[in-house]
A tleap script that builds the chain and sets N, CA, C and O, in Angstrom:
source leaprc.protein.ff14SB
mol = sequence {
  NMET VAL LYS LEU SER ASP MET ARG LYS GLY
  SER VAL VAL MET VAL ARG GLY ALA PHE GLY
  GLN ASP ALA PRO ARG GLU ALA VAL VAL ASP
  GLU ILE GLY ASP ASP ILE LYS ASN GLY GLU
  PRO GLY ILE SER TYR ASP ALA LYS ASN GLU
  ASP GLY ARG PRO PHE TRP GLY TRP ALA TYR
  LEU ALA GLN ILE ASP SER VAL VAL LYS CTYR
}
set mol.1.N position { 77.477 109.753 113.913 }
set mol.1.CA position { 78.926 109.243 113.545 }
set mol.1.C position { 79.177 108.128 114.340 }
set mol.1.O position { 78.926 108.173 115.545 }
set mol.2.N position { 79.673 107.065 113.779 }
set mol.2.CA position { 80.094 105.935 114.446 }
set mol.2.C position { 81.564 106.280 115.193 }
set mol.2.O position { 82.400 106.989 114.634 }
set mol.3.N position { 81.743 105.782 116.321 }
set mol.3.CA position { 83.106 105.942 117.022 }
set mol.3.C position { 83.668 104.501 117.261 }
set mol.3.O position { 83.023 103.453 117.236 }
set mol.4.N position { 84.877 104.652 117.476 }
set mol.4.CA position { 85.641 103.324 117.644 }
set mol.4.C position { 85.078 102.522 118.889 }
set mol.4.O position { 85.011 101.293 118.883 }
set mol.5.N position { 84.720 103.225 119.845 }
set mol.5.CA position { 84.040 102.633 121.040 }
set mol.5.C position { 82.752 101.984 120.843 }
set mol.5.O position { 82.351 101.205 121.709 }
set mol.6.N position { 81.991 102.241 119.698 }
set mol.6.CA position { 80.858 101.554 119.330 }
set mol.6.C position { 80.987 100.135 118.658 }
set mol.6.O position { 80.051 99.481 118.197 }
set mol.7.N position { 82.363 99.765 118.687 }
set mol.7.CA position { 82.553 98.548 117.841 }
set mol.7.C position { 83.574 97.827 118.757 }
set mol.7.O position { 84.173 98.394 119.670 }
set mol.8.N position { 83.706 96.587 118.442 }
set mol.8.CA position { 84.765 95.502 118.932 }
set mol.8.C position { 85.075 94.451 118.020 }
set mol.8.O position { 84.393 94.259 117.014 }
set mol.9.N position { 86.044 93.778 118.311 }
set mol.9.CA position { 86.390 92.612 117.313 }
set mol.9.C position { 85.011 91.776 117.312 }
set mol.9.O position { 84.453 91.469 118.365 }
set mol.10.N position { 84.539 91.453 116.112 }
set mol.10.CA position { 83.350 90.538 115.920 }
set mol.10.C position { 82.017 91.476 115.644 }
set mol.10.O position { 81.011 90.993 115.123 }
set mol.11.N position { 82.089 92.638 115.978 }
set mol.11.CA position { 80.809 93.485 115.524 }
set mol.11.C position { 80.520 93.558 114.134 }
set mol.11.O position { 81.411 93.645 113.289 }
set mol.12.N position { 79.355 93.528 113.877 }
set mol.12.CA position { 78.888 93.535 112.244 }
set mol.12.C position { 78.629 95.011 112.241 }
set mol.12.O position { 78.090 95.605 113.175 }
set mol.13.N position { 79.114 95.650 110.960 }
set mol.13.CA position { 78.995 96.921 110.601 }
set mol.13.C position { 78.640 96.942 109.028 }
set mol.13.O position { 78.812 96.037 108.211 }
set mol.14.N position { 78.130 98.154 108.841 }
set mol.14.CA position { 77.928 98.559 107.349 }
set mol.14.C position { 78.852 99.634 106.930 }
set mol.14.O position { 78.832 100.798 107.330 }
set mol.15.N position { 79.754 99.046 105.983 }
set mol.15.CA position { 81.116 99.721 105.573 }
set mol.15.C position { 80.904 99.970 104.038 }
set mol.15.O position { 80.325 99.210 103.261 }
set mol.16.N position { 81.460 101.136 103.760 }
set mol.16.CA position { 81.497 101.568 102.240 }
set mol.16.C position { 83.080 101.523 101.835 }
set mol.16.O position { 83.918 102.307 102.282 }
set mol.17.N position { 83.345 100.446 100.891 }
set mol.17.CA position { 84.695 100.157 100.528 }
set mol.17.C position { 85.356 101.387 99.473 }
set mol.17.O position { 84.714 102.436 99.419 }
set mol.18.N position { 86.187 101.312 98.926 }
set mol.18.CA position { 86.802 102.164 97.778 }
set mol.18.C position { 86.812 103.636 98.431 }
set mol.18.O position { 86.270 104.518 97.765 }
set mol.19.N position { 87.351 103.967 99.609 }
set mol.19.CA position { 87.476 105.112 100.347 }
set mol.19.C position { 86.034 105.881 100.432 }
set mol.19.O position { 86.005 107.111 100.458 }
set mol.20.N position { 84.976 105.186 100.470 }
set mol.20.CA position { 83.478 105.422 100.813 }
set mol.20.C position { 82.797 105.770 99.325 }
set mol.20.O position { 81.889 106.590 99.188 }
set mol.21.N position { 83.290 105.135 98.425 }
set mol.21.CA position { 82.739 105.182 97.124 }
set mol.21.C position { 81.722 104.145 96.662 }
set mol.21.O position { 80.828 104.333 95.837 }
set mol.22.N position { 82.029 102.894 97.395 }
set mol.22.CA position { 81.111 101.820 97.256 }
set mol.22.C position { 79.982 101.798 97.769 }
set mol.22.O position { 79.792 102.525 98.744 }
set mol.23.N position { 79.073 101.093 97.346 }
set mol.23.CA position { 77.600 100.935 98.243 }
set mol.23.C position { 78.076 100.122 99.495 }
set mol.23.O position { 79.000 99.310 99.528 }
set mol.24.N position { 77.246 100.512 100.524 }
set mol.24.CA position { 77.497 99.889 101.789 }
set mol.24.C position { 77.104 98.503 101.876 }
set mol.24.O position { 76.041 98.109 101.395 }
set mol.25.N position { 78.140 97.547 102.629 }
set mol.25.CA position { 78.021 96.313 102.593 }
set mol.25.C position { 78.254 95.781 104.074 }
set mol.25.O position { 79.031 96.345 104.845 }
set mol.26.N position { 77.538 94.678 104.401 }
set mol.26.CA position { 77.937 94.068 105.807 }
set mol.26.C position { 79.109 93.543 105.965 }
set mol.26.O position { 79.557 92.796 105.095 }
set mol.27.N position { 79.858 93.851 107.166 }
set mol.27.CA position { 81.094 93.229 107.361 }
set mol.27.C position { 81.235 93.047 108.746 }
set mol.27.O position { 80.553 93.619 109.597 }
set mol.28.N position { 82.462 91.944 109.031 }
set mol.28.CA position { 82.603 91.780 110.509 }
set mol.28.C position { 83.844 92.259 110.820 }
set mol.28.O position { 84.842 91.976 110.157 }
set mol.29.N position { 83.850 93.109 111.980 }
set mol.29.CA position { 85.204 93.824 112.385 }
set mol.29.C position { 86.180 92.899 112.814 }
set mol.29.O position { 85.848 92.177 113.754 }
set mol.30.N position { 87.418 92.744 112.291 }
set mol.30.CA position { 88.481 91.827 112.694 }
set mol.30.C position { 89.435 92.688 113.540 }
set mol.30.O position { 90.069 92.075 114.400 }
set mol.31.N position { 89.653 94.127 113.423 }
set mol.31.CA position { 90.544 94.657 114.183 }
set mol.31.C position { 90.245 96.114 114.123 }
set mol.31.O position { 89.923 96.604 113.041 }
set mol.32.N position { 90.331 96.907 115.282 }
set mol.32.CA position { 90.138 98.250 115.468 }
set mol.32.C position { 91.410 98.831 115.783 }
set mol.32.O position { 92.236 98.230 116.470 }
set mol.33.N position { 91.640 100.201 115.218 }
set mol.33.CA position { 92.863 100.792 115.464 }
set mol.33.C position { 92.786 102.324 115.378 }
set mol.33.O position { 92.263 102.928 114.441 }
set mol.34.N position { 93.323 102.854 116.384 }
set mol.34.CA position { 93.433 104.460 116.258 }
set mol.34.C position { 94.248 104.935 115.256 }
set mol.34.O position { 94.212 106.152 115.075 }
set mol.35.N position { 95.119 104.142 114.419 }
set mol.35.CA position { 95.897 104.417 113.442 }
set mol.35.C position { 95.796 103.388 112.241 }
set mol.35.O position { 96.809 102.799 111.861 }
set mol.36.N position { 94.677 103.199 111.702 }
set mol.36.CA position { 94.706 102.065 110.716 }
set mol.36.C position { 95.482 102.362 109.358 }
set mol.36.O position { 95.862 101.406 108.680 }
set mol.37.N position { 95.701 103.542 108.989 }
set mol.37.CA position { 96.487 104.142 107.968 }
set mol.37.C position { 96.597 105.609 108.123 }
set mol.37.O position { 95.678 106.309 108.546 }
set mol.38.N position { 97.837 106.073 107.740 }
set mol.38.CA position { 97.941 107.562 107.794 }
set mol.38.C position { 97.418 108.250 109.027 }
set mol.38.O position { 96.749 109.281 108.943 }
set mol.39.N position { 97.719 107.687 110.153 }
set mol.39.CA position { 97.396 108.326 111.477 }
set mol.39.C position { 95.843 108.429 111.656 }
set mol.39.O position { 95.418 109.073 112.615 }
set mol.40.N position { 94.963 107.821 110.775 }
set mol.40.CA position { 93.514 107.930 110.830 }
set mol.40.C position { 92.835 106.693 111.685 }
set mol.40.O position { 93.373 105.591 111.583 }
set mol.41.N position { 91.886 106.810 112.370 }
set mol.41.CA position { 91.306 105.611 112.919 }
set mol.41.C position { 90.533 104.903 111.967 }
set mol.41.O position { 89.927 105.497 111.075 }
set mol.42.N position { 90.509 103.444 112.123 }
set mol.42.CA position { 89.515 102.671 111.428 }
set mol.42.C position { 89.661 101.098 111.755 }
set mol.42.O position { 90.118 100.664 112.813 }
set mol.43.N position { 89.269 100.433 110.842 }
set mol.43.CA position { 89.105 98.855 111.188 }
set mol.43.C position { 89.608 98.090 109.899 }
set mol.43.O position { 89.776 98.549 108.769 }
set mol.44.N position { 89.794 96.875 110.338 }
set mol.44.CA position { 89.938 95.867 109.265 }
set mol.44.C position { 88.661 95.024 109.435 }
set mol.44.O position { 88.015 94.946 110.481 }
set mol.45.N position { 88.399 94.448 108.359 }
set mol.45.CA position { 87.322 93.597 108.394 }
set mol.45.C position { 87.144 92.571 107.303 }
set mol.45.O position { 87.763 92.693 106.247 }
set mol.46.N position { 86.223 91.444 107.545 }
set mol.46.CA position { 86.051 90.341 106.673 }
set mol.46.C position { 84.690 90.562 106.153 }
set mol.46.O position { 83.767 90.887 106.900 }
set mol.47.N position { 84.536 90.373 104.744 }
set mol.47.CA position { 83.232 90.660 104.161 }
set mol.47.C position { 83.048 89.667 102.963 }
set mol.47.O position { 83.897 88.798 102.763 }
set mol.48.N position { 81.990 89.787 102.202 }
set mol.48.CA position { 81.902 89.018 100.806 }
set mol.48.C position { 81.650 90.061 99.575 }
set mol.48.O position { 81.066 91.144 99.544 }
set mol.49.N position { 82.307 89.322 98.600 }
set mol.49.CA position { 81.999 90.223 97.258 }
set mol.49.C position { 80.677 90.000 96.952 }
set mol.49.O position { 79.814 89.433 97.622 }
set mol.50.N position { 80.606 90.582 95.716 }
set mol.50.CA position { 79.184 90.652 95.170 }
set mol.50.C position { 78.696 89.144 94.765 }
set mol.50.O position { 77.510 88.819 94.718 }
set mol.51.N position { 79.799 88.270 94.478 }
set mol.51.CA position { 79.519 86.890 93.937 }
set mol.51.C position { 79.644 85.972 95.045 }
set mol.51.O position { 79.639 84.754 94.868 }
set mol.52.N position { 79.776 86.616 96.403 }
set mol.52.CA position { 79.765 85.749 97.629 }
set mol.52.C position { 81.127 85.253 98.079 }
set mol.52.O position { 81.211 84.654 99.151 }
set mol.53.N position { 82.171 85.460 97.346 }
set mol.53.CA position { 83.513 85.110 97.800 }
set mol.53.C position { 83.910 86.012 98.991 }
set mol.53.O position { 83.629 87.210 99.023 }
set mol.54.N position { 84.578 85.364 99.967 }
set mol.54.CA position { 84.897 86.203 101.104 }
set mol.54.C position { 86.440 86.981 100.853 }
set mol.54.O position { 87.382 86.522 100.209 }
set mol.55.N position { 86.378 88.199 101.520 }
set mol.55.CA position { 87.436 89.007 101.202 }
set mol.55.C position { 87.864 89.680 102.450 }
set mol.55.O position { 87.049 89.666 103.373 }
set mol.56.N position { 89.057 90.294 102.645 }
set mol.56.CA position { 89.419 91.194 103.884 }
set mol.56.C position { 89.773 92.549 103.316 }
set mol.56.O position { 90.374 92.751 102.261 }
set mol.57.N position { 89.337 93.404 104.129 }
set mol.57.CA position { 89.692 94.870 103.707 }
set mol.57.C position { 89.824 95.731 104.928 }
set mol.57.O position { 89.655 95.267 106.055 }
set mol.58.N position { 90.103 96.883 104.720 }
set mol.58.CA position { 90.294 97.955 105.822 }
set mol.58.C position { 89.512 99.148 105.401 }
set mol.58.O position { 89.252 99.321 104.210 }
set mol.59.N position { 89.122 99.985 106.330 }
set mol.59.CA position { 88.430 101.137 106.064 }
set mol.59.C position { 88.732 102.137 107.055 }
set mol.59.O position { 88.900 101.743 108.209 }
set mol.60.N position { 88.835 103.428 106.787 }
set mol.60.CA position { 88.815 104.573 107.693 }
set mol.60.C position { 87.287 104.683 108.357 }
set mol.60.O position { 86.246 104.369 107.779 }
set mol.61.N position { 87.404 105.181 109.645 }
set mol.61.CA position { 86.399 105.265 110.423 }
set mol.61.C position { 85.160 106.043 109.713 }
set mol.61.O position { 84.028 105.576 109.839 }
set mol.62.N position { 85.346 107.044 109.084 }
set mol.62.CA position { 84.427 107.776 108.203 }
set mol.62.C position { 83.693 106.978 107.222 }
set mol.62.O position { 82.618 107.412 106.810 }
set mol.63.N position { 84.189 105.766 106.764 }
set mol.63.CA position { 83.589 104.780 105.776 }
set mol.63.C position { 82.587 103.997 106.292 }
set mol.63.O position { 81.800 103.458 105.514 }
set mol.64.N position { 82.456 103.797 107.868 }
set mol.64.CA position { 81.567 102.878 108.507 }
set mol.64.C position { 80.123 103.821 108.619 }
set mol.64.O position { 80.122 104.886 109.235 }
set mol.65.N position { 79.067 103.352 108.030 }
set mol.65.CA position { 77.877 104.030 108.168 }
set mol.65.C position { 76.953 103.685 109.442 }
set mol.65.O position { 76.086 104.460 109.846 }
set mol.66.N position { 77.214 102.527 109.988 }
set mol.66.CA position { 76.430 102.092 111.197 }
set mol.66.C position { 76.928 100.678 111.611 }
set mol.66.O position { 77.444 99.836 110.877 }
set mol.67.N position { 76.635 100.587 113.101 }
set mol.67.CA position { 76.899 99.195 113.585 }
set mol.67.C position { 75.651 98.475 113.835 }
set mol.67.O position { 74.784 98.886 114.608 }
set mol.68.N position { 75.576 97.307 113.110 }
set mol.68.CA position { 74.407 96.666 113.124 }
set mol.68.C position { 74.485 95.755 114.404 }
set mol.68.O position { 73.467 95.675 115.092 }
set mol.69.N position { 75.538 95.109 114.755 }
set mol.69.CA position { 75.543 94.396 116.089 }
set mol.69.C position { 76.785 94.561 116.747 }
set mol.69.O position { 77.833 94.343 116.139 }
set mol.70.N position { 76.773 94.930 117.955 }
set mol.70.CA position { 77.942 95.274 118.917 }
set mol.70.C position { 78.529 93.931 119.098 }
set mol.70.O position { 79.513 93.780 119.821 }
savepdb mol mol.pdb
quit
């Protein structure tokens, strides 16, 4: 399981959007927080849609599959 201490701003992670329902995608960590929403730890991130357009999102810690680059 990934921990907040495994990441920093600029880290590259594999994250599953839609509360873990989406396929994993590569994203760059923008912010790390003990309370990203509803008192749960997580991150905000920058990624790209399937068509290559950039977007911003957030995810609970449980939605992060792995850290690709610290």
